[in-house]
Amino acid sequence: MNKFFSNRRLVIIIVCLIVSFGLMSVSVVIRNKRSTPPLLQQFGNDIVGLVNRAVAWPVNGVKGSVTSVSDLLNTYQENKRLKSQVQELAQTKVHDQALSQQNKKLKTQLKLNKTLTDYSSVNATVIARTPSSWQDQVIIDKGSAAGIKKNMPVLSGSGLVGRVAEVNRTNSKVELLSNSSESANRFAVQITNKSGQTVNGIITGYNSDKDQIEMGNVTSKTKIEKGDKVSTSGLGGIMPAGLYVGSVSATGHSDYGLSSKITIKPAADISRLSFVTVAIRQAQTTN
């Protein structure tokens, strides 16, 4: 009896499995033939879709916000970098302009040095110029250590601008042509006209408004015209002769009409000195 019931359970299990496989096959065949799933499955799919959309919406929003913040940070960093580049470009431009001006002035000095055939030259930089003595003197960065001595001529650009008045070991004080004080040593100059005739005189004043020097006490009747060349005369034995000073810009008479008054346009811009050259005569050169 027990054996029969045991076989019966086995038969029932086998039949259930066969029916299940059959239903599954039929379901697959029916699903393949239908263009839409059953109503219950549709309802389930719709519910799942709604849930997915509900979950995806905030996730996508957060993702979009993160992307926007990232883009904003990248834009900020790029803007900061571009501003830095613009500042560097402006600094570079200013620096290049300064170098260009300095190079131009140095080239002018080199042209001057080539004309000093009887002199050795020492190039120097103006390191100080006080407002109280702007027209009187400048301080240069070369002194006795570089062979500089008192009364040596100082030139800039194309011509004479002054002479060494005081010498220290590492710097020197230069008295300018424009120094019109009573204590200043007067510069002895001469004018050579178109005919080759010369007129001697001294520098007596300076017109800061027109940046011109004045030559007074000229009693000679030699004809002087605008454009005639002015150079050092060498009289007095302090300043050597033949250093170019400038050209005549105007002629006239003194207040009392007893002598001529000549206005000279300096060869160098005395009001704007950056680089100068001290001319050392070969006989003065020290070993």
mmCIF file of C-alpha atoms in Angstrom:
data_model
loop_
_atom_site.group_PDB
_atom_site.id
_atom_site.type_symbol
_atom_site.label_atom_id
_atom_site.label_comp_id
_atom_site.label_asym_id
_atom_site.label_seq_id
_atom_site.Cartn_x
_atom_site.Cartn_y
_atom_site.Cartn_z
ATOM 1 C CA MET A 1 0.000 0.000 0.000
ATOM 2 C CA ASN A 2 2.764 2.423 0.965
ATOM 3 C CA LYS A 3 4.554 1.769 -2.294
ATOM 4 C CA PHE A 4 1.395 2.689 -4.262
ATOM 5 C CA PHE A 5 1.007 6.069 -2.557
ATOM 6 C CA SER A 6 4.687 6.781 -3.048
ATOM 7 C CA ASN A 7 4.394 6.094 -6.805
ATOM 8 C CA ARG A 8 1.216 8.173 -6.943
ATOM 9 C CA ARG A 9 3.006 11.259 -5.544
ATOM 10 C CA LEU A 10 5.742 10.850 -8.106
ATOM 11 C CA VAL A 11 3.210 10.637 -10.927
ATOM 12 C CA ILE A 12 1.415 13.798 -9.696
ATOM 13 C CA ILE A 13 4.691 15.741 -9.528
ATOM 14 C CA ILE A 14 5.636 14.671 -13.048
ATOM 15 C CA VAL A 15 2.187 15.634 -14.394
ATOM 16 C CA CYS A 16 2.424 19.080 -12.705
ATOM 17 C CA LEU A 17 5.822 19.700 -14.251
ATOM 18 C CA ILE A 18 4.520 18.704 -17.704
ATOM 19 C CA VAL A 19 1.504 21.025 -17.333
ATOM 20 C CA SER A 20 3.736 23.891 -16.162
ATOM 21 C CA PHE A 21 6.115 23.530 -19.098
ATOM 22 C CA GLY A 22 3.136 23.388 -21.420
ATOM 23 C CA LEU A 23 1.603 26.551 -20.027
ATOM 24 C CA MET A 24 4.928 28.330 -20.295
ATOM 25 C CA SER A 25 5.267 27.293 -23.934
ATOM 26 C CA VAL A 26 1.729 28.408 -24.717
ATOM 27 C CA SER A 27 2.366 31.732 -22.969
ATOM 28 C CA VAL A 28 5.491 32.308 -25.008
ATOM 29 C CA VAL A 29 3.678 31.488 -28.234
ATOM 30 C CA ILE A 30 0.752 33.784 -27.347
ATOM 31 C CA ARG A 31 3.149 36.656 -26.352
ATOM 32 C CA ASN A 32 5.002 36.309 -29.629
ATOM 33 C CA LYS A 33 1.752 36.532 -31.579
ATOM 34 C CA ARG A 34 0.447 39.583 -29.697
ATOM 35 C CA SER A 35 1.727 43.114 -30.458
ATOM 36 C CA THR A 36 0.972 44.299 -26.902
ATOM 37 C CA PRO A 37 1.448 42.559 -23.554
ATOM 38 C CA PRO A 38 -1.513 41.491 -21.431
ATOM 39 C CA LEU A 39 -3.460 44.152 -19.526
ATOM 40 C CA LEU A 40 -2.023 43.167 -16.153
ATOM 41 C CA GLN A 41 1.510 43.275 -17.499
ATOM 42 C CA GLN A 42 0.841 46.658 -19.093
ATOM 43 C CA PHE A 43 -0.349 48.009 -15.751
ATOM 44 C CA GLY A 44 2.783 46.692 -14.061
ATOM 45 C CA ASN A 45 5.031 48.165 -16.745
ATOM 46 C CA ASP A 46 3.317 51.552 -16.387
ATOM 47 C CA ILE A 47 3.819 51.528 -12.636
ATOM 48 C CA VAL A 48 7.497 50.641 -13.046
ATOM 49 C CA GLY A 49 7.921 53.398 -15.680
ATOM 50 C CA LEU A 50 6.366 56.017 -13.395
ATOM 51 C CA VAL A 51 8.639 54.950 -10.555
ATOM 52 C CA ASN A 52 11.688 55.132 -12.821
ATOM 53 C CA ARG A 53 10.722 58.620 -14.012
ATOM 54 C CA ALA A 54 10.093 59.786 -10.464
ATOM 55 C CA VAL A 55 13.521 58.548 -9.411
ATOM 56 C CA ALA A 56 15.297 59.730 -12.571
ATOM 57 C CA TRP A 57 13.971 63.323 -12.445
ATOM 58 C CA PRO A 58 15.783 64.451 -9.245
ATOM 59 C CA VAL A 59 18.849 62.408 -10.196
ATOM 60 C CA ASN A 60 19.043 64.104 -13.587
ATOM 61 C CA GLY A 61 18.415 67.470 -11.927
ATOM 62 C CA VAL A 62 21.273 66.943 -9.495
ATOM 63 C CA LYS A 63 23.486 65.733 -12.310
ATOM 64 C CA GLY A 64 22.635 68.806 -14.380
ATOM 65 C CA SER A 65 23.318 71.091 -11.413
ATOM 66 C CA VAL A 66 26.672 69.431 -10.795
ATOM 67 C CA THR A 67 27.543 69.879 -14.469
ATOM 68 C CA SER A 68 26.479 73.550 -14.383
ATOM 69 C CA VAL A 69 28.535 74.212 -11.245
ATOM 70 C CA SER A 70 31.494 72.453 -12.814
ATOM 71 C CA ASP A 71 31.140 74.547 -15.981
ATOM 72 C CA LEU A 72 30.836 77.720 -13.893
ATOM 73 C CA LEU A 73 33.994 76.872 -11.932
ATOM 74 C CA ASN A 74 35.836 76.108 -15.154
ATOM 75 C CA THR A 75 34.663 79.441 -16.615
ATOM 76 C CA TYR A 76 35.791 81.270 -13.471
ATOM 77 C CA GLN A 77 39.210 79.632 -13.570
ATOM 78 C CA GLU A 78 39.583 80.374 -17.276
ATOM 79 C CA ASN A 79 38.507 84.000 -16.746
ATOM 80 C CA LYS A 80 41.006 84.341 -13.900
ATOM 81 C CA ARG A 81 43.753 82.870 -16.070
ATOM 82 C CA LEU A 82 42.893 85.210 -18.961
ATOM 83 C CA LYS A 83 42.940 88.241 -16.647
ATOM 84 C CA SER A 84 46.355 87.172 -15.404
ATOM 85 C CA GLN A 85 47.572 86.832 -18.991
ATOM 86 C CA VAL A 86 46.189 90.290 -19.841
ATOM 87 C CA GLN A 87 48.033 91.798 -16.859
ATOM 88 C CA GLU A 88 51.235 90.006 -17.826
ATOM 89 C CA LEU A 89 50.803 91.252 -21.393
ATOM 90 C CA ALA A 90 50.374 94.847 -20.173
ATOM 91 C CA GLN A 91 53.448 94.526 -17.950
ATOM 92 C CA THR A 92 55.431 93.037 -20.820
ATOM 93 C CA LYS A 93 54.333 95.849 -23.131
ATOM 94 C CA VAL A 94 55.387 98.540 -20.640
ATOM 95 C CA HIS A 95 58.665 96.727 -20.014
ATOM 96 C CA ASP A 96 59.333 96.453 -23.753
ATOM 97 C CA GLN A 97 58.598 100.165 -24.217
ATOM 98 C CA ALA A 98 61.027 101.031 -21.427
ATOM 99 C CA LEU A 99 63.696 98.770 -22.947
ATOM 100 C CA SER A 100 63.077 100.279 -26.372
ATOM 101 C CA GLN A 101 63.543 103.814 -25.040
ATOM 102 C CA GLN A 102 66.634 102.784 -23.088
ATOM 103 C CA ASN A 103 68.068 101.037 -26.145
ATOM 104 C CA LYS A 104 67.448 104.145 -28.253
ATOM 105 C CA LYS A 105 69.257 106.351 -25.740
ATOM 106 C CA LEU A 106 72.158 103.932 -25.476
ATOM 107 C CA LYS A 107 72.463 103.804 -29.264
ATOM 108 C CA THR A 108 72.626 107.606 -29.260
ATOM 109 C CA GLN A 109 75.409 107.418 -26.703
ATOM 110 C CA LEU A 110 77.327 104.962 -28.876
ATOM 111 C CA LYS A 111 77.115 107.357 -31.834
ATOM 112 C CA LEU A 112 78.481 110.069 -29.581
ATOM 113 C CA ASN A 113 81.346 107.890 -28.369
ATOM 114 C CA LYS A 114 82.499 107.319 -31.938
ATOM 115 C CA THR A 115 83.029 111.095 -32.343
ATOM 116 C CA LEU A 116 85.268 111.373 -29.287
ATOM 117 C CA THR A 117 88.432 110.457 -31.146
ATOM 118 C CA ASP A 118 90.736 112.270 -28.743
ATOM 119 C CA TYR A 119 89.037 110.984 -25.637
ATOM 120 C CA SER A 120 88.327 107.794 -23.827
ATOM 121 C CA SER A 121 84.753 107.704 -22.615
ATOM 122 C CA VAL A 122 83.048 106.425 -19.493
ATOM 123 C CA ASN A 123 79.308 105.846 -19.737
ATOM 124 C CA ALA A 124 77.273 106.620 -16.617
ATOM 125 C CA THR A 125 73.675 106.695 -15.460
ATOM 126 C CA VAL A 126 71.963 109.615 -13.736
ATOM 127 C CA ILE A 127 70.961 108.325 -10.306
ATOM 128 C CA ALA A 128 69.711 111.509 -8.600
ATOM 129 C CA ARG A 129 68.266 114.868 -9.535
ATOM 130 C CA THR A 130 66.539 116.872 -6.839
ATOM 131 C CA PRO A 131 63.746 119.360 -7.681
ATOM 132 C CA SER A 132 65.565 122.138 -5.815
ATOM 133 C CA SER A 133 68.619 121.795 -8.080
ATOM 134 C CA TRP A 134 66.933 120.396 -11.198
ATOM 135 C CA GLN A 135 68.549 122.959 -13.502
ATOM 136 C CA ASP A 136 71.856 123.045 -11.654
ATOM 137 C CA GLN A 137 73.212 119.532 -11.170
ATOM 138 C CA VAL A 138 72.766 115.768 -11.391
ATOM 139 C CA ILE A 139 74.429 112.828 -9.665
ATOM 140 C CA ILE A 140 75.903 110.035 -11.807
ATOM 141 C CA ASP A 141 76.870 106.507 -10.762
ATOM 142 C CA LYS A 142 80.584 106.741 -11.669
ATOM 143 C CA GLY A 143 83.366 108.258 -9.598
ATOM 144 C CA SER A 144 87.112 108.180 -9.017
ATOM 145 C CA ALA A 145 87.098 104.362 -9.139
ATOM 146 C CA ALA A 146 86.156 104.662 -12.830
ATOM 147 C CA GLY A 147 88.792 107.309 -13.534
ATOM 148 C CA ILE A 148 86.510 110.338 -13.207
ATOM 149 C CA LYS A 149 88.149 113.635 -12.176
ATOM 150 C CA LYS A 150 86.896 117.119 -11.439
ATOM 151 C CA ASN A 151 86.160 119.427 -14.408
ATOM 152 C CA MET A 152 85.913 116.576 -16.914
ATOM 153 C CA PRO A 153 83.289 117.315 -19.614
ATOM 154 C CA VAL A 154 80.012 115.423 -19.496
ATOM 155 C CA LEU A 155 78.033 114.782 -22.678
ATOM 156 C CA SER A 156 74.687 113.287 -23.580
ATOM 157 C CA GLY A 157 73.073 112.627 -26.926
ATOM 158 C CA SER A 158 74.971 114.789 -29.386
ATOM 159 C CA GLY A 159 76.654 117.341 -27.213
ATOM 160 C CA LEU A 160 77.925 118.836 -23.982
ATOM 161 C CA VAL A 161 75.581 119.019 -20.965
ATOM 162 C CA GLY A 162 77.970 119.962 -18.156
ATOM 163 C CA ARG A 163 81.169 119.171 -16.299
ATOM 164 C CA VAL A 164 82.154 117.174 -13.231
ATOM 165 C CA ALA A 165 82.041 119.465 -10.201
ATOM 166 C CA GLU A 166 82.613 116.977 -7.372
ATOM 167 C CA VAL A 167 84.022 113.446 -7.350
ATOM 168 C CA ASN A 168 83.441 110.631 -4.865
ATOM 169 C CA ARG A 169 84.682 107.089 -5.194
ATOM 170 C CA THR A 170 81.461 105.608 -6.608
ATOM 171 C CA ASN A 171 79.537 108.678 -7.807
ATOM 172 C CA SER A 172 80.040 112.212 -9.033
ATOM 173 C CA LYS A 173 78.180 115.517 -9.070
ATOM 174 C CA VAL A 174 77.765 117.137 -12.491
ATOM 175 C CA GLU A 175 77.276 120.879 -12.929
ATOM 176 C CA LEU A 176 74.990 121.483 -15.902
ATOM 177 C CA LEU A 177 75.171 124.074 -18.659
ATOM 178 C CA SER A 178 71.853 125.391 -17.391
ATOM 179 C CA ASN A 179 73.301 126.324 -13.985
ATOM 180 C CA SER A 180 72.930 130.111 -13.873
ATOM 181 C CA SER A 181 73.769 130.661 -10.197
ATOM 182 C CA GLU A 182 76.419 133.210 -9.269
ATOM 183 C CA SER A 183 78.670 130.516 -7.803
ATOM 184 C CA ALA A 184 78.705 128.432 -10.981
ATOM 185 C CA ASN A 185 81.795 128.232 -13.155
ATOM 186 C CA ARG A 186 80.903 129.796 -16.476
ATOM 187 C CA PHE A 187 81.298 127.716 -19.619
ATOM 188 C CA ALA A 188 83.537 129.393 -22.174
ATOM 189 C CA VAL A 189 82.114 128.837 -25.666
ATOM 190 C CA GLN A 190 82.610 130.076 -29.203
ATOM 191 C CA ILE A 191 80.357 130.465 -32.224
ATOM 192 C CA THR A 192 81.568 129.646 -35.705
ATOM 193 C CA ASN A 193 79.624 131.370 -38.487
ATOM 194 C CA LYS A 194 79.161 130.350 -42.118
ATOM 195 C CA SER A 195 82.378 132.131 -43.108
ATOM 196 C CA GLY A 196 84.446 130.255 -40.548
ATOM 197 C CA GLN A 197 84.840 133.259 -38.253
ATOM 198 C CA THR A 198 84.554 132.691 -34.527
ATOM 199 C CA VAL A 199 83.043 134.692 -31.697
ATOM 200 C CA ASN A 200 83.970 133.933 -28.091
ATOM 201 C CA GLY A 201 81.714 134.299 -25.074
ATOM 202 C CA ILE A 202 80.408 132.597 -21.954
ATOM 203 C CA ILE A 203 77.150 130.945 -20.944
ATOM 204 C CA THR A 204 75.313 133.443 -18.727
ATOM 205 C CA GLY A 205 71.802 132.044 -18.292
ATOM 206 C CA TYR A 206 69.159 129.457 -19.060
ATOM 207 C CA ASN A 207 65.540 129.800 -20.196
ATOM 208 C CA SER A 208 63.708 126.826 -18.680
ATOM 209 C CA ASP A 209 60.454 127.588 -20.535
ATOM 210 C CA LYS A 210 62.124 127.281 -23.936
ATOM 211 C CA ASP A 211 64.934 124.930 -22.797
ATOM 212 C CA GLN A 212 67.546 127.266 -24.244
ATOM 213 C CA ILE A 213 70.825 128.616 -22.901
ATOM 214 C CA GLU A 214 71.953 132.208 -23.222
ATOM 215 C CA MET A 215 75.314 133.558 -24.252
ATOM 216 C CA GLY A 216 76.010 137.130 -23.118
ATOM 217 C CA ASN A 217 78.675 139.798 -23.035
ATOM 218 C CA VAL A 218 79.414 139.404 -26.748
ATOM 219 C CA THR A 219 81.019 142.607 -28.039
ATOM 220 C CA SER A 220 82.295 141.306 -31.371
ATOM 221 C CA LYS A 221 80.785 142.770 -34.535
ATOM 222 C CA THR A 222 81.121 139.479 -36.401
ATOM 223 C CA LYS A 223 77.854 138.545 -38.063
ATOM 224 C CA ILE A 224 76.057 135.727 -36.252
ATOM 225 C CA GLU A 225 73.053 133.975 -37.780
ATOM 226 C CA LYS A 226 70.531 131.408 -36.717
ATOM 227 C CA GLY A 227 71.924 127.888 -37.118
ATOM 228 C CA ASP A 228 75.575 128.787 -36.490
ATOM 229 C CA LYS A 229 77.370 126.118 -34.469
ATOM 230 C CA VAL A 230 78.391 126.599 -30.844
ATOM 231 C CA SER A 231 81.230 124.668 -29.187
ATOM 232 C CA THR A 232 83.575 124.961 -26.230
ATOM 233 C CA SER A 233 86.433 127.402 -26.783
ATOM 234 C CA GLY A 234 88.964 125.935 -24.347
ATOM 235 C CA LEU A 235 89.622 129.344 -22.784
ATOM 236 C CA GLY A 236 90.465 129.182 -19.107
ATOM 237 C CA GLY A 237 92.201 125.832 -19.458
ATOM 238 C CA ILE A 238 89.455 123.868 -17.692
ATOM 239 C CA MET A 239 87.188 122.683 -20.464
ATOM 240 C CA PRO A 240 88.803 121.323 -23.660
ATOM 241 C CA ALA A 241 88.007 123.048 -26.936
ATOM 242 C CA GLY A 242 85.867 121.667 -29.717
ATOM 243 C CA LEU A 243 83.043 119.995 -27.765
ATOM 244 C CA TYR A 244 79.727 120.616 -29.496
ATOM 245 C CA VAL A 245 77.225 122.585 -27.395
ATOM 246 C CA GLY A 246 74.381 123.441 -29.778
ATOM 247 C CA SER A 247 73.308 125.922 -32.425
ATOM 248 C CA VAL A 248 72.223 129.562 -32.441
ATOM 249 C CA SER A 249 68.452 129.912 -32.304
ATOM 250 C CA ALA A 250 68.160 133.695 -32.022
ATOM 251 C CA THR A 251 70.256 136.860 -31.735
ATOM 252 C CA GLY A 252 69.542 140.177 -30.080
ATOM 253 C CA HIS A 253 70.955 142.879 -27.849
ATOM 254 C CA SER A 254 71.390 143.186 -24.112
ATOM 255 C CA ASP A 255 69.109 145.386 -22.030
ATOM 256 C CA TYR A 256 71.427 148.353 -22.436
ATOM 257 C CA GLY A 257 72.256 147.679 -26.081
ATOM 258 C CA LEU A 258 75.979 147.618 -25.423
ATOM 259 C CA SER A 259 76.528 143.970 -26.330
ATOM 260 C CA SER A 260 74.881 141.134 -28.177
ATOM 261 C CA LYS A 261 72.678 138.534 -26.523
ATOM 262 C CA ILE A 262 72.585 135.151 -28.231
ATOM 263 C CA THR A 263 70.157 132.325 -27.533
ATOM 264 C CA ILE A 264 71.423 128.785 -28.082
ATOM 265 C CA LYS A 265 69.456 125.595 -28.557
ATOM 266 C CA PRO A 266 71.409 122.841 -26.732
ATOM 267 C CA ALA A 267 72.337 119.746 -28.694
ATOM 268 C CA ALA A 268 71.130 117.584 -25.772
ATOM 269 C CA ASP A 269 67.916 117.787 -23.796
ATOM 270 C CA ILE A 270 69.261 119.038 -20.463
ATOM 271 C CA SER A 271 65.911 118.690 -18.711
ATOM 272 C CA ARG A 272 65.675 114.953 -19.422
ATOM 273 C CA LEU A 273 68.963 113.227 -18.727
ATOM 274 C CA SER A 274 69.141 109.484 -18.142
ATOM 275 C CA PHE A 275 72.504 108.417 -19.558
ATOM 276 C CA VAL A 276 75.640 110.517 -19.945
ATOM 277 C CA THR A 277 79.214 110.092 -21.119
ATOM 278 C CA VAL A 278 82.226 111.498 -19.305
ATOM 279 C CA ALA A 279 84.997 112.359 -21.772
ATOM 280 C CA ILE A 280 88.514 111.695 -20.477
ATOM 281 C CA ARG A 281 91.329 113.227 -22.486
ATOM 282 C CA GLN A 282 94.010 110.702 -23.405
ATOM 283 C CA ALA A 283 96.619 112.606 -21.420
ATOM 284 C CA GLN A 284 94.377 112.303 -18.340
ATOM 285 C CA THR A 285 93.868 108.552 -18.605
ATOM 286 C CA THR A 286 95.260 106.745 -15.595
ATOM 287 C CA ASN A 287 96.904 103.338 -15.702
#
